Coordinates of C-alpha atoms in Angstrom, one line a residue:
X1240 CA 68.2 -4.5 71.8
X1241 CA 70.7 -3.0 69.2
X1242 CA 74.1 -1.9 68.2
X1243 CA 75.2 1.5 66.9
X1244 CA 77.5 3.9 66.2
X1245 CA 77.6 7.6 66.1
X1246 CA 79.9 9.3 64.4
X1247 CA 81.6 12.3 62.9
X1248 CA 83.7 12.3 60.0
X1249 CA 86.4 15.0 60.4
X1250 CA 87.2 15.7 57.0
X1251 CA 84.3 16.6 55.8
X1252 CA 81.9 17.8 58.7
X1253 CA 79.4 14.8 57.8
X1254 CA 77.3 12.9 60.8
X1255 CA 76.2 9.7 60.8
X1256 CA 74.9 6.6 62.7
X1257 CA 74.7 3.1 61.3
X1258 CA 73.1 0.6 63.1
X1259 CA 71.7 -2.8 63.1
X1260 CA 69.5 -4.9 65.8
X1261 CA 67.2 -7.9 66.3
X1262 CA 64.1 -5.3 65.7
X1263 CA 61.7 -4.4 63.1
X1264 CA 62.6 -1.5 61.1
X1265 CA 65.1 -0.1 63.7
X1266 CA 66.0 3.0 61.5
X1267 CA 62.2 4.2 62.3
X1268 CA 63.4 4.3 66.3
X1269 CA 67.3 5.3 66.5
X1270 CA 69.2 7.2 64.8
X1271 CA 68.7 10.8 64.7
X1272 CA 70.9 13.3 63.2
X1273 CA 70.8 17.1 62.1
X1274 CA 73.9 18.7 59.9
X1275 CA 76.5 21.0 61.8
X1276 CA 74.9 20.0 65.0
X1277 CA 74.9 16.6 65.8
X1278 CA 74.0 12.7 65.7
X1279 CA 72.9 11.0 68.2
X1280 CA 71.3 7.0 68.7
X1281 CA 68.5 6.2 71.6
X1282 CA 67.8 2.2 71.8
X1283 CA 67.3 -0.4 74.7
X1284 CA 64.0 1.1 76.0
X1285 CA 64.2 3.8 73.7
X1286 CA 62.9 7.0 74.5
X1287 CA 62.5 8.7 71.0
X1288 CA 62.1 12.1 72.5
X1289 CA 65.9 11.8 73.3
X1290 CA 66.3 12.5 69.3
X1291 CA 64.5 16.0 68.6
X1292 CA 65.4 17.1 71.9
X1293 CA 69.0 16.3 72.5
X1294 CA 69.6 17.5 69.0
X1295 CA 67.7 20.7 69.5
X1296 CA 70.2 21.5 72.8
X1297 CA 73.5 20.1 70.7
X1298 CA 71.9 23.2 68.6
X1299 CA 72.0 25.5 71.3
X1300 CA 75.6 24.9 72.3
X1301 CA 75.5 22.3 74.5
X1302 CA 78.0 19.7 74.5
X1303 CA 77.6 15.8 73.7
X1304 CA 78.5 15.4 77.4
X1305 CA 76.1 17.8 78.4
X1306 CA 73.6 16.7 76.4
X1307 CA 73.6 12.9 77.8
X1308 CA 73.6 14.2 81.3
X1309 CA 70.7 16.5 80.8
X1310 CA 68.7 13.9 78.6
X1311 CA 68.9 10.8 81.1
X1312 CA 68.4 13.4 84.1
X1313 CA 65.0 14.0 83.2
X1314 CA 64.0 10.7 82.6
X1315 CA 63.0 8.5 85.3
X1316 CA 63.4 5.4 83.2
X1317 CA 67.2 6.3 82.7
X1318 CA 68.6 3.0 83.8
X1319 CA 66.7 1.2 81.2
X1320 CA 67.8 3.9 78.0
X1321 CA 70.8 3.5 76.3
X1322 CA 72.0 6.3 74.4
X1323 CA 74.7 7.8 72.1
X1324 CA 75.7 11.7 71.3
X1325 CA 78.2 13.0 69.0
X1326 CA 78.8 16.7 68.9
X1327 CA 79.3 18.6 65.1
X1328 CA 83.2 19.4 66.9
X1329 CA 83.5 15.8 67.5
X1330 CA 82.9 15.5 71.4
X1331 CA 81.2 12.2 72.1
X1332 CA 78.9 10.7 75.2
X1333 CA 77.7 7.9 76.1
X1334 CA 75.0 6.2 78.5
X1335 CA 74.4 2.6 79.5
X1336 CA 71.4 2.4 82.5
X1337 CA 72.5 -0.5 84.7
X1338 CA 68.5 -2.3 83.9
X1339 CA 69.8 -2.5 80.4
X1340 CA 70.4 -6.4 79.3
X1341 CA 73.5 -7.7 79.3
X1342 CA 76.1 -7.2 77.7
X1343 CA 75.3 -3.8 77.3
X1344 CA 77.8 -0.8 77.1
X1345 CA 79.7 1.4 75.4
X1346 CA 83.2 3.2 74.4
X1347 CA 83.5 6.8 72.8
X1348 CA 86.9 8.8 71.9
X1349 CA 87.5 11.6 69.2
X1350 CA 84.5 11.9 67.1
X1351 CA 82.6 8.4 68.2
X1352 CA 80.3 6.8 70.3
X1353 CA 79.7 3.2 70.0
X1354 CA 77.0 1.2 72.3
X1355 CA 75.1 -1.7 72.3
X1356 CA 73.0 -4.0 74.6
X1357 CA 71.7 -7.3 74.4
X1358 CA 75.3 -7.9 72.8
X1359 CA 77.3 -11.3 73.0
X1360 CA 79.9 -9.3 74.6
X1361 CA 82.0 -6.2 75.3
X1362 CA 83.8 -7.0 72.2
X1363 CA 80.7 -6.1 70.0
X1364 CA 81.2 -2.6 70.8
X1365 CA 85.1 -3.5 70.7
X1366 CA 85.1 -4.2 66.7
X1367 CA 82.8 -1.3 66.2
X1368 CA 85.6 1.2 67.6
X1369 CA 88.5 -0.9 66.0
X1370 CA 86.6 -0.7 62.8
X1371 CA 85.7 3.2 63.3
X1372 CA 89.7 3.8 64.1
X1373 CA 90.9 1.6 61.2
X1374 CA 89.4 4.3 58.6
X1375 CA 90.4 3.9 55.2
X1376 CA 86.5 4.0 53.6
X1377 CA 84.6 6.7 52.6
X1378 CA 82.4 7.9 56.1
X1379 CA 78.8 5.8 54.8
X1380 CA 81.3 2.7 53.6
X1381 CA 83.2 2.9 57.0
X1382 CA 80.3 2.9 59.0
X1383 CA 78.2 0.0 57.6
X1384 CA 81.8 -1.6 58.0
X1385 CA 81.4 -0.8 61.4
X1386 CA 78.3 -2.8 61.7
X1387 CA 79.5 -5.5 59.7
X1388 CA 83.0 -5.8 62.5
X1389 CA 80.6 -5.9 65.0
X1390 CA 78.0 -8.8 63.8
X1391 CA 81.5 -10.8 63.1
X1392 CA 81.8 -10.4 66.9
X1393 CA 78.8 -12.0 67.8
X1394 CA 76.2 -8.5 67.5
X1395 CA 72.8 -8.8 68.9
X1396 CA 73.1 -11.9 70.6
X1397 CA 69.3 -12.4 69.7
X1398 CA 69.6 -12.4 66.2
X1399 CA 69.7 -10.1 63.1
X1400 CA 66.5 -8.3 61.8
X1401 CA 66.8 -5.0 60.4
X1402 CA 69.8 -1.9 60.0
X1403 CA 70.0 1.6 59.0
X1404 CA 72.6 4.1 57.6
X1405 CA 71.5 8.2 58.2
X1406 CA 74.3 10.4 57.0
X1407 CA 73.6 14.2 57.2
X1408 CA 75.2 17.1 55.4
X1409 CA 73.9 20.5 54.6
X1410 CA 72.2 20.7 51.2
X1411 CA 72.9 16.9 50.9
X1412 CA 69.1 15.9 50.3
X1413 CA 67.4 15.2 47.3
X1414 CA 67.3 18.7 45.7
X1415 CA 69.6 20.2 47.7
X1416 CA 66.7 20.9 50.0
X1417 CA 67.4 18.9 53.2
X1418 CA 70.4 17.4 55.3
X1419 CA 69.4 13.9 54.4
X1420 CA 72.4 13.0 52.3
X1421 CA 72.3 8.8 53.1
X1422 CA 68.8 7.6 54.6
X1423 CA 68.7 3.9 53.9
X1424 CA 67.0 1.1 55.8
X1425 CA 66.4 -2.5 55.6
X1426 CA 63.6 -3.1 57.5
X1427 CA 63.4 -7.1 57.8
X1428 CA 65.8 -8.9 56.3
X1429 CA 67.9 -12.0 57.6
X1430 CA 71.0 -10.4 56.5
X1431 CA 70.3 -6.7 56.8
X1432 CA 74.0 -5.5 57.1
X1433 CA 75.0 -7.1 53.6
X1434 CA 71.8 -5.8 52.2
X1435 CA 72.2 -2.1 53.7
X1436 CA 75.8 -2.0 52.0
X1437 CA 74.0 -3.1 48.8
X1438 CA 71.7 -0.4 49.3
X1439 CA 74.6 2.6 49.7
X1440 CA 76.2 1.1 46.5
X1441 CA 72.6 1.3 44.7
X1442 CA 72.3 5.1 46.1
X1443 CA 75.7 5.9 44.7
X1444 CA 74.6 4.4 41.3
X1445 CA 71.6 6.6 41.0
X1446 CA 72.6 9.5 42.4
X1447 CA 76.1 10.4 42.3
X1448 CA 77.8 11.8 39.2
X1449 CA 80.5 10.6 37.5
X1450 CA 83.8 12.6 37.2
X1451 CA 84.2 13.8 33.7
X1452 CA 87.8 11.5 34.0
X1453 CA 85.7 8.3 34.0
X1454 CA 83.8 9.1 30.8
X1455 CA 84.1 7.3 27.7
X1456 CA 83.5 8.5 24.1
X1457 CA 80.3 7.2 22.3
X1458 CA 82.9 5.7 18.8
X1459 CA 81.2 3.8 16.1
X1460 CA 82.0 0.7 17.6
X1461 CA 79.9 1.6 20.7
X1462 CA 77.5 3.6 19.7
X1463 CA 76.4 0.3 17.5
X1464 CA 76.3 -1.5 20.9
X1465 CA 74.1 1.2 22.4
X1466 CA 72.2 1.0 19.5
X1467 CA 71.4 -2.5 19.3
X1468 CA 71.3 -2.6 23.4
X1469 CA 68.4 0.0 23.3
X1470 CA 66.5 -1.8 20.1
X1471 CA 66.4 -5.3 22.1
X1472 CA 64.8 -3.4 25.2
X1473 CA 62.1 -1.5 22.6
X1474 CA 63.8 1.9 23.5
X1475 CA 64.9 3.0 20.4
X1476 CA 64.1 6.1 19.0
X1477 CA 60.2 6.5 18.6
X1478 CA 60.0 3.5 21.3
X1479 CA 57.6 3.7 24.8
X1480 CA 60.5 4.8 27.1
X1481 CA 60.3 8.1 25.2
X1482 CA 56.1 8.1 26.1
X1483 CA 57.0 7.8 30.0
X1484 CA 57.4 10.9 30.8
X1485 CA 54.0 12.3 29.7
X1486 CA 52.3 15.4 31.0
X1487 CA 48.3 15.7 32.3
X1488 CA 48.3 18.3 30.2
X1489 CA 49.0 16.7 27.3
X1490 CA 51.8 19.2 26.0
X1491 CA 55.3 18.5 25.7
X1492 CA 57.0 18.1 29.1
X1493 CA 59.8 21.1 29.7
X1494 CA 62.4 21.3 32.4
X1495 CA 62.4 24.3 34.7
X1496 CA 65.9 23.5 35.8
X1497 CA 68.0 21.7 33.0
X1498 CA 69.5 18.6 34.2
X1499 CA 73.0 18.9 34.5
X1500 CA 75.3 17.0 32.5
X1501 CA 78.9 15.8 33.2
X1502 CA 81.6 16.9 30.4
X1503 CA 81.7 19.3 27.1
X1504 CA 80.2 17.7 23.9
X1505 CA 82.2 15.8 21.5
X1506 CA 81.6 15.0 17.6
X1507 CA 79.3 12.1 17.6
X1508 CA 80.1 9.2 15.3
X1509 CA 78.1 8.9 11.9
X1510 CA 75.3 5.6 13.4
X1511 CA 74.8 8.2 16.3
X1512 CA 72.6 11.4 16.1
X1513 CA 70.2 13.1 18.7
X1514 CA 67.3 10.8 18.2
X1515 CA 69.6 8.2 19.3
X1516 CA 71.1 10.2 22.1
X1517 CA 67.4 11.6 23.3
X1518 CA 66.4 7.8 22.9
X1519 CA 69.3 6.6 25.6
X1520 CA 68.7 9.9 27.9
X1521 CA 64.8 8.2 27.7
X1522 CA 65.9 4.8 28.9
X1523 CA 68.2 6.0 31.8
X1524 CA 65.5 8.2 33.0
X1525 CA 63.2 4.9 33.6
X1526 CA 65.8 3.6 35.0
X1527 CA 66.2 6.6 37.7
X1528 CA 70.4 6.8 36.4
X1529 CA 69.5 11.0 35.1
X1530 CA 72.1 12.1 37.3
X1531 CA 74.6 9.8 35.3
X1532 CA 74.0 12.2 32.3
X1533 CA 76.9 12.8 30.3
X1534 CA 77.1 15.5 27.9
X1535 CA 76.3 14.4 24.0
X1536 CA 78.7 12.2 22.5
X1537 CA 80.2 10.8 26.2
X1538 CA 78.9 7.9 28.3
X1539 CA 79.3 7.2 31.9
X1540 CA 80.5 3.2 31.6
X1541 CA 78.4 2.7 34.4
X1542 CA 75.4 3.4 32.4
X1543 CA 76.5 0.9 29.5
X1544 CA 77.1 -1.6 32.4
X1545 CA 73.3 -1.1 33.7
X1546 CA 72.7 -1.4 30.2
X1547 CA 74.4 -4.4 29.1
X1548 CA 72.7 -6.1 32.0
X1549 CA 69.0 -5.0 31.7
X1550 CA 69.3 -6.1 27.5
X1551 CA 70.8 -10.0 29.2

């Protein structure tokens, strides 16, 4: 009851599936993924074992072809499974059980699989490919594009409900600690692929940095702006933002791993001092945008943008 795609993305070694369906919270059922092995999608009657243990044999060498072939063997409700499998070298399968609704099917080439069922039509799975082949996206952009071809198409011939986005890469979780470097999910929503791609450009605010090229300088003129941005929001110097971050312990918070900033300190201007810079740092941690930090006397403009708007 869904449409996916499973995918590689050849210049970087990143996996991914996107997907979308007429289902609650279909991001807790299909896509599966695990860095330098492989992604893979299980919908119609979806057997959710086909995740942990197709990607556990993709680990062991198997191929995505293999892989398919051994999954749907075992199962004796393989005519009503639909699944997809992309290999970490790019080899893709694919398998459409002839109980699955119509339209169901799929396509896969270099690096893809696309399937779907319950579809208003083979060209569902069509715009999914064309879209896929088109490139010219970043890999998470490019998929929920993907998605997006698709519905244009017609998609889940049902309705729309919910869509996910997983993107592995190794060390790509929070903390550098897991493979989880996209997870997002809109769980019911009646436009779930605009609101997944507004998702991905909300994860990219808060937790990408900025290039040290796409700084700006903290001058007089702005740093009065930030000054009197911060005042209007109570987060001045002194203010409760600073009172946020306040230990059980009742002594003064310390960071056993100094958050990184972007860029080499500059001179600040004379209406901007370190109270005034530990006042700002305050504010954007509320507002989760730490890993926007620029070093003392820069400003990511994305920040002052978030800014401007929160003080309107």
């Amino acid at each position: 009851m869904t449409y996916s795609i499973v995918a590689l993305d050849a210049a970087t070694g990143d996996l991914g599936v996107a997907v979308q369906s007429k289902f609650l919270a279909v991001g807790a059922v299909v896509p599966w993924a695990r860095a330098g092995v492989g992604a893979l999608a299980t919908q119609a009657f979806a057997n959710t074992d086909y995740g942990p243990d197709g990607l556990d044999l993709l680990a062991h060498g198997r191929s995505a072809d293999e892989v398919v072939a051994g999954l749907v063997a075992a199962d004796d409700l393989r005519e009503h499974r639909q699944v997809g499998v992309v290999d970490a070298h790019g080899g893709a399968a694919s398998h459409t059980g002839r109980d699955c609704f119509a339209w169901a099917g799929g396509r896969t080439g270099a690096g893809f699989a696309a399937q779907g069922n319950i579809l208003a039509g083979p060209g569902v799975v069509d715009a999914l490919v064309d879209a896929f082949r088109a490139g010219g996206r970043p890999f998470p952009e490019l998929l929920v594009d993907c998605l997006a071809a698709a519905d244009a198409q017609g998609g889940d011939r049902r309705g729309r409900e919910s869509a996910a986005l997983l993107v592995v890469r190794a060390g790509g979780g929070y903390g550098a600690r897991n493979d989880r470097w996209i997870d997002l999910r809109v769980d019911h929503d009646d436009d779930p692929i605009g609101r997944l791609a507004g998702l991905l450009e909300l994860r990219h605010l808060y937790f990408d940095r900025p290039a040290v090229q796409e700084l700006v300088p903290i001058d007089e003129s702005l740093a009065g702006e930030l000054r009197s941005l911060l005042a209007s929001l109570g987060a001045g110097p002194g203010g409760a933002f600073g009172a946020v971050y306040r230990t059980m312990s009742g002594e003064a918070p310390s960071d056993p791993e100094p958050r990184p900033s972007t860029g080499e300190p500059r001179p600040l201007p004379p209406n901007w001092d370190l109270a005034w810079q530990r006042a700002l740092e305050d504010w954007m941690g509320v507002e989760n945008l730490e890993e926007r930090t620029a070093a003392v006397g820069w400003i990511d403009p994305r920040v002052v943008g978030v800014l401007r708007a929160r003080a309107r």
